[in-house]
Amino acid sequence: MAPGAGDGTLTAEEFKIAALYLVMKWKHCCPDLPEWTWQPIEKTLLSTTPGYACGYLVLENVYVGSDQKDDAENLDEPDEEDYGDAEDQATMHGDSMGVFNQHLYTYHVVYNESYRVPMLFLQGRLQDGRPLRWDSVLRDLPVGSQLVSNQSRWTFLTQEDHPLIHRPWFALHPCGTSEIMRLVLSDFSQHQEKDSVPISKVLEKSGDMSGVPEKKDSHKSSPGRTEFGAAERSDRRINSEGQVSSWIEKYILTWMSFAFPTVGLAIPSYVFVDSK
Amino acid sequence: MARGGKQQKKKVEEVDFGVITAEARKQVWSGAVPIQLHLHPSEITGSQAPSPFLMLAPRNGYLPLLEPEIQQHFAKAIPSNADSIWFDYQGLPLKWHIPTGVLYDLLVAEFERPWNLTLHFRAYPVEVLTVCEDDAVKWNFVNALKEASYVMYGNIKSVMNISQLDQVELWRCVVKGELEGYDRIAARLRPGFGGGGNWVREILLTPTCDDASSGGALLRAGSESGRPSRVPIRVYLRTVDRDLDDLFDAAPVSSWDEVVYTTRPIDLRGGSILTVRDALLKMVPHLFTRPESLDELSVKPRESSPTSKLETEGPTDDSVSQAISDASPKTADEEPSTSPIEPVAGLGSAAGEPDDLVLEGIVRVQGIELNLDLPLEWVARNLCGPENFIHLIVISRRVTLQLPSKAME
C-alpha cells in the first residue's frame, strides 16, 4: 500500500491535527468566507480523557439559497404530513409567487469514535430561527443527493441526536467514509511523490462522488484494521514529517472535498493547492 | 497464571461459565421496567382525564415501540391532529433512541416503581428530540448494529449482507424480545461464523491451544475466531452534587445538558484481561480518586447490595446478579490477587494503571450495579443490548480533583 494511505481512518489525535490544519489553511486561502473554527469540547466530564477527541470543527452562518416558500415549513401544523404534497406545493409557490428565501446553516465536523472518521453534522434554520425539517433540508441538497436520499432514506442523510450537543441535527452517515478515504489517500500519496500535485487533481479523477457514501457495502477487499496497521501508520507519520504536508494534515480537507458537495457546500478549489 | 496443572479445573469452570452466560443473557432479554403513563393535563380533551396506563416496558426496547398498546388505552384521548407520540419524565423529554432501560437507570436515581411518565400526543419538542417517523426506530437500531459491527470487526459487511427476510425477522425478534430467534440470525453477523448452535457458547467453550500463557482461553481478543478487537460501549455520565450524602437524593435531570453520553469503544487487544474498571479508567479517569479522599466515600450505594435494586425488575434480575456474582470469581481465578468484592484491589493490568484508585460513584448496566472486576468481554457478551452495545451508566459525584495526565494513559 502506498505510504500514508493507512486504512482510511484517523485517530482522535490525528483528527485534531487535520482539523487545525484545515482551520489554518481555510483562513489563509479564503479570508472572505465564513471561518472554520476549532471548538474544544466543553462538557468537562469527558474532555479530560486522553485518547479521545477533544474538540470539533464549526462553520456557522452559511446561507443556502432556497426556492422553498417558508410557509411550507409549518412546524405548528402537523396536518401537513404528506411530504410528497409539501414538495409540489413548495415548488409551485416558489414559482408563482417568486418567493426566494435563505436558509441559515451551521456545519459541524465531529470525530466519530466508532468509525474513526470525521462525521458531518448540519443544521438549517429559517430566518426566524426555527429548525428546518428533514424534507426542507433535503430540498436544499443538490439533485444528485436527493436521488440518493430517496433510494436510501435511512443510510445516507438522517436526523440524529448530535453526539455533543444532544439536540437533533442532520448527519451524513459515516460508515462508508474510511473506504473512500483509503482509496483517495492511496492515490494521493502516489502523487505526493511528485511533491506539489494538488489533491484536487486526484479528486477530479474520482469523478462525481455525490453518490459515494452509498457504496458502503462494496468493502470487497477491505482488510480489517490490524495492530500492524496502527504501528505502521505511526512510523509513516514520522517519516513524512519532513514533507510539506502529511496525509494526516490533509485528511479532513480531502474528505470535505467529496463529503461537502453532497450537501451542496462547495469547497473553493484553491484551498487544495499547496501554498509554500 | 493458569497453566498446564490447572487445565482440568479450568475446563469445568468454562462449562459452568457457559451455562451462566446463557442464563444471564436470557434474564437480560426479559428485563422490563414497569411504567405508568399519565396523559399530560393540557392534552385532556374530555371532561374526565383518562386513567393512567400501567404497562411493562422491555429494557432493551424503545419507547415508541409501546405505541400500539398505548393507543389502545388512550384511543378516546388521541386528537385527530396528533403528532408522534412522546414522553417526558419530570419535564425532561425522553430521547427515544436510547433504550428504555438505559433511560430508567440514568434518570431515576431513587428507583421509582412504577416509573411515572407523562404521555404526549401533541407539541412534539422538535428542538430536543429527533423526529420519530415511519421506520426511524428500526433504522436507529440497524445503524447502531452496523456501528457496533464496525467497532468489533472493522467492517459492516456482515450486517450489510444480511437478507431482507432476516433483517425483518431480526427486528421482529428485537421488538418481541425473542432471544432464540435473535441469536439464530445474529450468529450470522459474526465474521467467520460456521453455522449452527449458540455462538456465545461456541466462543466461550472453544479451547485455543496457545492461550494458557496469556491467561485466558475465554477472553482473548482479535484472534482468528472472529473475536472482536474492540468493545462497543456507550457511556452515560451524570453527576450529582459533591456534598450530597446520598447519591439517591439527587435532583431530577431537568435538561439533557446535565448529562453526557457518548460512544467510547475500548480496545481489547493486548495480553491482559480487561475488567470494567480498566475500561472506566480509560474512559473517565477523572472520576477516580485516591483512597486518601476516602472520607467522603459514603458513595457506597446505601446499605443495600445490588440485589435489592433489582427488585424493580421483578424476580428475574435477581438471577442475573446471581449469575454475575457467580461468573466473577471464576474468571478472577485466571488472574492473581483478585478479590471480586473489593473493587479497589484492581487487577494490576499490564498497562500499569494505579491500583488504588476508587470510582466516586456507581455504575449500572441493565439495571444492575456492576461489580467493576467483571471482565469487560463477559459484560459485552452478556449484558449488551441487541445492537451489541454495552450501555454503561455512571452516576458520580462532581469531581473537581483531576489526575495528572500521566496516570490516565
XYZ file of C-alpha atoms in Angstrom:
685
model
C 0.000 0.000 0.000
C 1.194 3.471 -0.747
C 2.804 5.421 2.057
C 0.377 7.259 4.229
C -2.615 5.508 2.826
C -3.355 3.595 6.002
C -6.805 2.104 6.179
C -8.653 5.351 5.618
C -9.264 6.040 9.296
C -7.884 8.617 11.711
C -7.107 8.513 15.401
C -8.580 11.186 17.646
C -5.203 12.905 17.851
C -4.797 12.844 14.098
C -8.280 14.269 13.762
C -7.174 17.280 15.763
C -4.040 17.731 13.664
C -6.092 17.595 10.489
C -8.755 19.895 11.901
C -6.272 22.549 12.969
C -4.589 22.333 9.588
C -7.925 22.926 7.905
C -8.691 25.924 10.099
C -5.335 27.448 9.249
C -5.493 26.656 5.568
C -9.051 27.891 5.225
C -8.298 31.143 6.957
C -5.289 31.645 4.748
C -6.967 30.746 1.466
C -10.481 32.020 1.920
C -10.342 35.086 4.152
C -13.663 36.252 2.718
C -15.609 33.119 3.533
C -17.121 32.205 6.891
C -14.388 30.779 9.074
C -13.954 27.250 10.291
C -13.197 27.239 13.971
C -11.947 24.572 16.348
C -14.320 24.229 19.252
C -12.933 22.452 22.315
C -15.435 20.106 23.895
C -16.638 21.840 26.970
C -18.568 19.075 28.546
C -15.868 18.799 31.140
C -16.919 15.354 32.196
C -15.332 13.889 29.125
C -12.873 16.447 27.924
C -10.128 15.363 30.244
C -9.881 11.917 28.780
C -6.807 11.339 26.668
C -7.102 9.267 23.531
C -10.490 10.689 22.667
C -11.387 13.662 20.536
C -11.197 16.904 22.488
C -12.923 19.204 20.059
C -14.766 19.592 16.787
C -14.944 21.900 13.786
C -17.624 24.543 13.395
C -18.721 26.564 10.375
C -21.549 28.955 11.074
C -23.797 31.356 9.226
C -23.769 29.818 5.806
C -26.718 30.994 3.756
C -28.174 28.493 1.391
C -30.467 29.968 -1.191
C -33.748 28.194 -1.302
C -36.662 28.416 -3.649
C -38.832 26.966 -0.962
C -41.590 29.059 0.385
C -41.003 29.113 4.081
C -44.652 28.767 4.881
C -44.314 25.210 3.775
C -42.278 24.844 6.923
C -45.354 24.686 9.038
C -43.983 23.168 12.173
C -47.039 24.116 14.068
C -49.463 22.477 11.740
C -48.961 18.774 11.918
C -51.755 18.349 9.412
C -49.399 18.527 6.551
C -47.766 15.188 6.938
C -47.599 14.198 3.348
C -44.132 15.158 2.282
C -44.862 14.491 -1.371
C -47.505 17.154 -1.363
C -45.316 19.545 0.511
C -42.681 19.313 -2.151
C -45.058 20.077 -5.012
C -46.535 22.881 -3.056
C -43.186 24.447 -2.310
C -42.108 24.431 -5.916
C -45.414 25.804 -7.015
C -45.395 28.641 -4.528
C -41.803 29.364 -5.301
C -42.545 29.771 -8.949
C -45.841 31.530 -8.813
C -45.028 33.945 -6.054
C -41.369 34.418 -6.732
C -40.525 33.818 -3.111
C -36.834 33.362 -2.554
C -35.693 32.586 0.896
C -32.445 31.908 2.552
C -31.835 29.130 4.979
C -29.127 29.575 7.522
C -26.930 26.516 8.010
C -24.400 25.518 10.603
C -21.961 22.690 9.949
C -20.071 20.635 12.484
C -17.355 18.120 11.823
C -17.220 15.724 14.727
C -14.888 12.799 15.234
C -16.732 9.509 15.234
C -15.065 7.173 17.742
C -16.649 4.050 16.312
C -15.786 4.507 12.654
C -12.678 6.585 13.433
C -13.526 9.113 10.762
C -14.821 12.677 10.702
C -18.576 12.950 10.521
C -20.538 15.852 9.097
C -23.459 17.299 11.036
C -25.588 20.110 9.753
C -28.500 22.121 10.916
C -30.585 24.510 8.887
C -32.765 27.221 10.305
C -35.340 29.557 8.943
C -34.845 33.288 9.181
C -36.948 33.278 12.329
C -34.737 30.681 13.963
C -36.991 27.661 13.682
C -35.130 24.487 12.718
C -35.688 23.052 9.251
C -37.399 19.732 8.937
C -35.911 16.823 7.091
C -37.906 17.368 3.929
C -36.820 21.001 3.738
C -33.191 20.149 4.304
C -33.492 17.504 1.629
C -34.799 20.048 -0.852
C -31.799 22.263 -0.147
C -29.492 19.449 -1.268
C -28.133 19.040 -4.804
C -30.359 16.952 -7.042
C -27.919 14.044 -7.031
C -28.060 13.790 -3.260
C -31.819 13.992 -3.289
C -31.897 10.961 -5.523
C -29.501 9.061 -3.306
C -31.539 10.018 -0.310
C -34.728 8.795 -1.899
C -33.138 5.442 -2.546
C -31.523 5.209 0.848
C -33.718 7.117 3.205
C -32.085 5.794 6.371
C -28.459 5.271 5.484
C -27.423 8.482 3.766
C -28.613 11.646 5.474
C -30.592 11.156 8.650
C -31.669 13.169 11.609
C -29.520 12.173 14.552
C -29.045 13.173 18.120
C -25.915 15.359 17.919
C -23.281 13.453 19.897
C -22.030 16.515 21.762
C -24.954 18.883 21.859
C -27.610 16.214 22.286
C -30.045 18.015 20.006
C -31.487 16.894 16.677
C -29.117 17.561 13.773
C -28.781 16.057 10.345
C -25.835 13.838 9.660
C -24.151 12.181 6.739
C -23.781 8.554 7.644
C -20.098 7.797 8.266
C -19.885 4.103 7.586
C -18.537 4.434 4.044
C -16.028 7.172 4.771
C -12.948 5.114 5.622
C -13.298 3.028 2.480
C -13.394 6.093 0.257
C -10.581 7.758 2.132
C -8.438 4.667 1.826
C -8.809 4.801 -1.934
C -8.335 8.540 -2.235
C -5.341 8.634 0.064
C -3.559 5.805 -1.669
C -3.915 7.740 -4.884
C -2.886 10.915 -3.152
C 0.313 9.503 -1.788
C 1.374 8.319 -5.224
C 1.031 11.857 -6.439
C 2.664 13.214 -3.364
C 5.976 11.848 -4.519
C 5.905 14.474 -7.217
C 5.552 16.869 -4.317
C 3.049 19.521 -5.146
C 0.334 17.921 -7.196
C -2.823 19.410 -5.757
C -5.228 16.994 -4.217
C -7.981 18.496 -6.289
C -6.439 16.771 -9.260
C -6.740 13.464 -7.547
C -10.311 14.246 -6.757
C -11.129 15.183 -10.298
C -10.216 11.662 -11.207
C -12.605 10.327 -8.648
C -15.385 11.939 -10.602
C -18.756 12.677 -9.176
C -18.662 11.350 -5.661
C -22.076 12.501 -4.649
C -23.448 9.010 -4.582
C -20.434 7.535 -2.972
C -21.443 7.355 0.650
C -23.998 4.852 -0.546
C -21.484 2.369 -1.777
C -20.537 1.323 1.657
C -21.261 -2.325 1.069
C -18.587 -2.569 -1.536
C -15.984 -3.338 1.088
C -14.656 -6.033 -1.167
C -11.121 -6.464 -0.089
C -11.023 -4.050 2.784
C -8.735 -5.588 5.335
C -9.740 -5.127 8.927
C -7.714 -2.691 10.914
C -4.824 -4.561 12.344
C -2.401 -3.799 15.090
C 0.246 -3.819 12.475
C -1.622 -1.185 10.554
C -1.646 1.129 13.531
C 2.043 0.751 14.201
C 2.886 1.123 10.573
C 0.862 4.256 10.405
C 2.689 5.988 13.211
C 6.012 5.224 11.570
C 4.835 6.819 8.421
C 3.686 9.834 10.215
C 7.213 10.368 11.449
C 8.708 9.628 8.052
C 6.511 12.128 6.366
C 7.143 14.929 8.779
C 9.877 16.327 6.623
C 7.459 16.757 3.764
C 5.417 19.837 3.009
C 2.293 18.339 4.446
C 1.420 14.870 5.533
C -1.679 12.949 4.554
C -2.913 13.336 8.096
C -2.988 17.096 7.856
C -4.822 16.926 4.574
C -7.235 14.238 5.643
C -10.160 16.469 6.574
C -9.681 18.746 3.610
C -9.660 15.732 1.335
C -12.691 14.216 2.970
C -14.542 17.511 2.722
C -13.898 17.643 -0.978
C -16.252 14.742 -1.552
C -18.452 14.866 1.527
C -19.409 18.503 1.330
C -20.623 18.649 -2.262
C -23.173 16.005 -1.293
C -24.785 18.572 0.973
C -24.348 21.358 -1.536
C -21.404 23.049 0.111
C -18.681 23.865 -2.371
C -15.057 23.957 -1.313
C -13.045 26.541 -3.291
C -10.526 24.670 -5.383
C -7.640 26.924 -4.382
C -7.834 25.538 -0.849
C -6.389 22.356 -2.254
C -3.374 23.955 -3.836
C -0.248 23.682 -1.793
C 0.915 27.094 -0.825
C 4.514 27.135 0.088
C -1.376 -17.629 35.836
C -3.354 -20.667 34.910
C -1.009 -23.123 33.287
C -0.975 -26.813 32.494
C -1.695 -28.021 36.014
C -4.924 -26.145 36.231
C -6.164 -27.325 32.910
C -8.637 -29.810 34.318
C -10.144 -27.368 36.750
C -10.348 -24.692 34.144
C -12.323 -26.864 31.828
C -15.013 -27.468 34.422
C -15.247 -23.795 35.115
C -15.630 -22.991 31.495
C -18.617 -25.229 31.226
C -20.247 -23.594 34.232
C -19.403 -20.271 32.787
C -21.174 -21.114 29.573
C -24.331 -22.093 31.389
C -24.248 -18.946 33.486
C -23.712 -16.970 30.361
C -26.768 -18.340 28.624
C -28.811 -17.751 31.753
C -27.645 -14.168 32.159
C -28.493 -13.314 28.584
C -31.928 -14.825 28.960
C -32.574 -12.720 32.030
C -31.244 -9.580 30.419
C -33.534 -10.070 27.470
C -36.596 -10.494 29.642
C -35.795 -7.459 31.779
C -38.551 -4.873 31.869
C -39.393 -1.641 33.624
C -42.914 -1.171 34.954
C -44.120 2.192 33.762
C -47.238 4.173 34.478
C -48.340 6.620 31.826
C -50.304 9.766 32.516
C -51.682 11.887 29.744
C -50.400 15.447 30.006
C -53.085 17.637 31.609
C -53.057 20.113 28.723
C -53.936 17.329 26.329
C -57.001 16.101 28.133
C -59.924 16.880 25.871
C -62.932 15.268 27.519
C -64.421 16.230 30.845
C -62.598 13.390 32.506
C -58.934 12.570 32.419
C -58.201 9.111 31.034
C -56.967 6.744 33.706
C -53.220 6.200 33.896
C -51.944 3.212 31.992
C -49.687 0.680 33.644
C -47.507 -1.495 31.463
C -44.195 -3.335 31.280
C -41.646 -1.708 29.006
C -38.858 -4.040 27.843
C -35.485 -2.722 28.982
C -33.879 -3.312 25.611
C -36.777 -1.845 23.695
C -37.530 1.731 22.701
C -40.405 3.815 23.997
C -42.141 4.429 20.630
C -42.493 0.667 20.222
C -45.064 0.729 23.008
C -47.315 2.860 20.879
C -49.847 0.204 19.757
C -50.753 -0.718 23.334
C -50.794 2.883 24.429
C -53.033 3.936 21.581
C -55.480 1.259 22.514
C -55.743 2.512 26.064
C -55.865 6.197 25.186
C -57.888 5.790 21.996
C -60.507 8.317 23.030
C -57.967 10.891 24.080
C -55.911 10.968 20.901
C -56.564 14.152 18.961
C -57.166 13.989 15.237
C -54.097 16.091 14.539
C -51.805 14.049 16.764
C -48.008 14.348 16.493
C -45.662 11.456 17.013
C -46.096 10.065 20.482
C -43.537 11.232 23.045
C -42.841 11.005 26.742
C -41.401 13.129 29.484
C -40.104 12.302 32.929
C -40.490 15.174 35.380
C -40.450 17.596 32.481
C -37.491 16.084 30.613
C -38.483 14.879 27.120
C -37.181 11.336 26.771
C -34.819 10.546 23.917
C -36.482 7.664 22.138
C -33.299 6.369 20.539
C -31.902 5.459 23.961
C -33.121 2.037 25.147
C -35.857 2.309 27.757
C -33.877 0.523 30.466
C -30.945 2.884 29.955
C -33.201 5.912 30.340
C -34.529 4.447 33.543
C -31.124 3.627 35.024
C -29.767 7.024 34.065
C -32.606 9.305 35.070
C -34.127 7.577 38.050
C -31.631 7.841 40.859
C -34.011 6.659 43.519
C -35.562 3.624 41.931
C -39.150 4.502 41.329
C -41.639 1.786 40.716
C -43.703 2.083 38.669
C -41.864 4.693 36.680
C -44.286 7.580 36.243
C -44.056 9.090 32.792
C -46.111 11.764 31.127
C -47.515 10.939 27.744
C -47.950 13.401 24.891
C -49.729 13.215 21.572
C -49.101 16.852 20.739
C -46.467 19.568 20.617
C -43.573 17.290 19.733
C -40.424 19.014 21.042
C -38.560 19.224 17.728
C -35.713 21.196 19.282
C -34.873 18.407 21.694
C -35.983 15.121 20.172
C -35.237 13.733 16.746
C -38.369 13.182 14.735
C -39.720 9.698 15.159
C -41.433 8.767 11.946
C -42.010 5.709 9.824
C -39.198 3.283 10.354
C -36.992 5.609 12.380
C -36.832 3.327 15.404
C -35.922 0.309 13.338
C -33.240 2.146 11.404
C -31.837 3.640 14.551
C -31.346 0.046 15.652
C -29.901 -1.132 12.342
C -27.460 1.763 12.210
C -26.371 1.063 15.784
C -25.922 -2.594 14.866
C -23.741 -1.570 11.938
C -21.725 0.735 14.122
C -21.187 -1.987 16.718
C -20.141 -4.372 13.977
C -17.603 -1.878 12.707
C -16.240 -1.374 16.197
C -15.912 -5.091 16.802
C -14.717 -6.382 13.451
C -13.578 -3.360 11.478
C -16.262 -3.692 8.826
C -20.001 -3.822 8.358
C -20.070 -6.462 5.683
C -21.960 -8.981 7.728
C -24.713 -6.531 8.595
C -24.979 -5.258 5.042
C -25.124 -8.777 3.639
C -27.986 -9.895 5.791
C -31.013 -10.772 3.681
C -34.101 -8.636 3.681
C -36.044 -11.501 5.189
C -33.546 -11.963 8.003
C -33.489 -8.248 8.640
C -37.233 -8.201 9.114
C -37.086 -11.250 11.340
C -34.192 -9.857 13.389
C -36.111 -6.677 14.054
C -39.244 -8.640 14.916
C -37.251 -10.623 17.491
C -35.867 -7.427 18.999
C -39.320 -5.898 19.253
C -40.796 -9.058 20.748
C -37.776 -9.814 22.914
C -37.288 -13.272 21.405
C -33.729 -14.211 22.242
C -33.547 -17.549 20.448
C -34.750 -16.219 17.135
C -32.471 -13.236 17.519
C -29.446 -15.416 18.243
C -30.097 -17.535 15.180
C -29.782 -14.529 12.904
C -27.267 -12.569 14.960
C -24.902 -15.510 14.720
C -24.562 -14.798 11.024
C -23.425 -11.286 11.813
C -20.163 -12.614 13.117
C -17.400 -12.909 10.560
C -16.191 -16.425 10.030
C -19.243 -17.976 11.547
C -19.517 -21.665 10.675
C -23.207 -22.013 11.374
C -25.389 -23.704 13.951
C -25.543 -23.504 17.697
C -25.288 -20.784 20.225
C -22.455 -18.503 19.271
C -21.868 -17.289 22.770
C -21.348 -20.812 23.920
C -19.260 -21.590 20.905
C -16.892 -18.762 21.603
C -16.640 -19.361 25.279
C -16.112 -23.072 25.068
C -13.806 -23.304 22.121
C -10.367 -24.039 23.503
C -7.478 -22.387 21.771
C -4.154 -24.087 22.121
C -1.798 -21.231 22.927
C -3.921 -19.352 25.373
C -2.618 -20.546 28.674
C 0.265 -18.139 28.671
C -1.858 -15.085 28.145
C -4.168 -16.087 30.901
C -7.451 -16.861 29.293
C -8.926 -19.130 26.712
C -12.116 -17.318 27.457
C -11.198 -13.829 26.725
C -8.704 -13.469 24.015
C -9.479 -10.785 21.558
C -8.697 -10.188 17.954
C -7.865 -13.772 17.109
C -8.873 -15.720 14.044
C -12.037 -16.959 15.673
C -13.874 -13.798 14.837
C -13.353 -12.302 18.259
C -13.987 -8.596 18.385
C -10.980 -6.324 18.573
C -12.871 -3.514 20.256
C -15.891 -3.463 22.532
C -18.716 -1.106 21.563
C -19.606 0.945 24.614
C -21.921 3.865 25.085
C -21.211 5.626 28.317
C -23.762 7.877 30.003
C -22.500 10.203 32.703
C -24.497 12.043 35.246
C -23.077 13.953 38.147
C -24.644 14.837 41.442
C -23.610 17.449 43.940
C -20.400 16.741 45.667
C -21.698 17.301 49.139
C -24.773 15.211 48.716
C -24.682 12.481 51.357
C -26.666 10.082 49.341
C -26.425 9.722 45.589
C -30.053 8.778 45.565
C -31.150 12.160 46.855
C -30.065 13.763 43.608
C -32.389 16.242 41.991
C -34.005 15.003 38.783
C -32.312 15.772 35.495
C -34.075 18.821 34.089
C -32.188 19.161 30.822
C -30.087 16.920 28.595
C -27.273 19.404 29.070
C -26.801 17.937 32.520
C -25.976 14.548 31.089
C -23.143 13.471 28.888
C -23.383 10.410 26.719
C -21.052 9.273 24.062
C -19.638 6.259 22.294
C -16.353 5.036 23.713
C -15.069 1.860 22.109
C -12.466 0.053 24.176
C -9.636 -1.842 22.560
C -9.391 -5.433 23.708
C -6.139 -6.261 22.018
C -3.136 -6.895 24.140
C -2.325 -9.660 26.536
C -4.252 -8.908 29.669
C -7.882 -9.355 30.515
C -9.619 -6.021 30.777
C -12.125 -5.501 33.528
C -14.927 -2.979 33.613
C -12.734 -0.992 35.957
C -9.879 -0.924 33.447
C -12.296 0.325 30.825
C -13.619 3.054 33.103
C -10.085 4.125 33.915
C -9.598 4.707 30.228
C -12.917 6.385 29.591
C -13.395 8.506 32.679
C -10.104 8.573 34.601
C -11.027 11.839 36.246
C -13.875 10.217 38.126
C -11.449 8.092 40.089
C -9.885 9.356 43.263
C -7.267 8.114 45.652
C -8.405 6.451 48.863
C -6.946 9.351 50.874
C -10.049 11.233 49.978
C -11.990 8.225 51.103
C -13.544 10.203 53.921
C -16.194 11.299 51.518
C -16.716 7.938 50.137
C -20.123 7.324 51.550
C -20.838 6.890 47.904
C -21.418 3.222 48.531
C -24.968 2.559 47.395
C -26.682 2.952 50.727
C -26.615 -0.113 52.868
C -28.007 -2.288 50.196
C -26.492 -4.821 47.899
C -27.065 -4.610 44.175
C -29.707 -7.267 44.525
C -32.101 -5.025 46.375
C -32.112 -2.591 43.485
C -33.129 -5.353 41.241
C -36.476 -5.702 42.858
C -37.510 -3.081 40.430
C -37.109 -5.509 37.644
C -39.002 -8.245 39.357
C -37.532 -11.532 40.445
C -35.919 -12.255 37.117
C -32.989 -9.935 37.511
C -32.003 -11.476 40.796
C -30.775 -14.416 38.877
C -28.791 -12.149 36.626
C -26.968 -10.704 39.550
C -26.559 -14.226 40.862
C -25.139 -15.227 37.519
C -22.822 -12.294 37.618
C -21.531 -12.878 41.084
C -21.020 -16.487 40.092
C -19.179 -15.532 36.987
C -16.886 -13.046 38.576
C -14.799 -15.218 40.877
C -14.400 -17.843 38.205
C -12.769 -15.584 35.757
C -10.917 -13.984 38.570
C -9.210 -17.312 39.098
C -7.360 -16.616 35.929
C -5.684 -13.647 37.488
C -3.676 -13.479 40.643
C -4.624 -11.431 43.685
C -8.118 -10.528 42.698
C -10.942 -10.105 45.051
C -14.324 -9.933 43.407
C -15.740 -7.864 46.238
C -13.217 -5.111 46.679
C -13.126 -3.020 43.533
C -10.156 -1.160 44.929
C -7.960 -4.212 44.723
C -7.827 -3.962 40.973
C -6.259 -6.384 38.591
C -2.974 -4.658 38.158
C -3.267 -4.777 34.425
C -0.329 -4.734 32.107
C -0.864 -1.068 31.390
C 0.086 -0.397 34.995
C -2.930 1.638 35.999
C -2.848 2.820 39.551
C -4.394 0.095 41.641
C -5.569 2.228 44.479
C -7.985 4.478 42.660
C -11.635 4.383 43.549
C -14.535 5.400 41.390
C -16.573 8.105 43.025
C -19.958 6.861 42.092
C -21.963 3.930 40.884
C -22.006 2.065 37.615
C -25.113 0.480 36.199
C -25.636 -1.844 33.285
C -29.032 -3.387 32.551
C -30.356 -2.246 35.909
C -27.553 -3.917 37.789
C -24.999 -2.150 39.882
C -21.922 -3.612 38.347
C -19.013 -5.305 40.038
C -16.148 -3.450 38.422
C -13.938 -6.506 38.442
C -16.064 -8.296 35.903
C -14.191 -8.974 32.693
C -15.271 -6.438 30.125
C -15.734 -9.015 27.445
C -18.072 -11.029 29.600
C -20.167 -7.937 30.127
C -20.038 -7.224 26.414
C -21.339 -10.646 25.523
C -23.997 -10.972 28.131
C -25.185 -7.583 29.232
C -25.132 -5.849 25.886
C -28.264 -4.732 24.112
C -29.465 -6.379 20.912
C -27.446 -3.837 18.911
C -24.341 -5.204 20.689
C -23.533 -2.027 22.606
C -22.850 -2.035 26.328
C -24.763 0.875 27.771
C -22.689 1.868 30.767
C -24.282 4.337 33.135
C -22.079 6.195 35.568
C -23.610 8.333 38.270
C -20.855 10.150 40.051
C -20.145 12.976 42.385
C -18.970 16.137 40.781
C -15.244 15.765 40.989
C -13.028 18.794 40.920
C -9.852 16.921 41.575
C -8.024 15.957 38.419
C -5.413 13.350 37.996
C -2.141 14.117 36.341
C -2.471 13.026 32.754
C 0.329 10.549 33.283
C -1.853 8.428 35.470
C -4.517 8.285 32.845
C -2.673 6.881 29.928
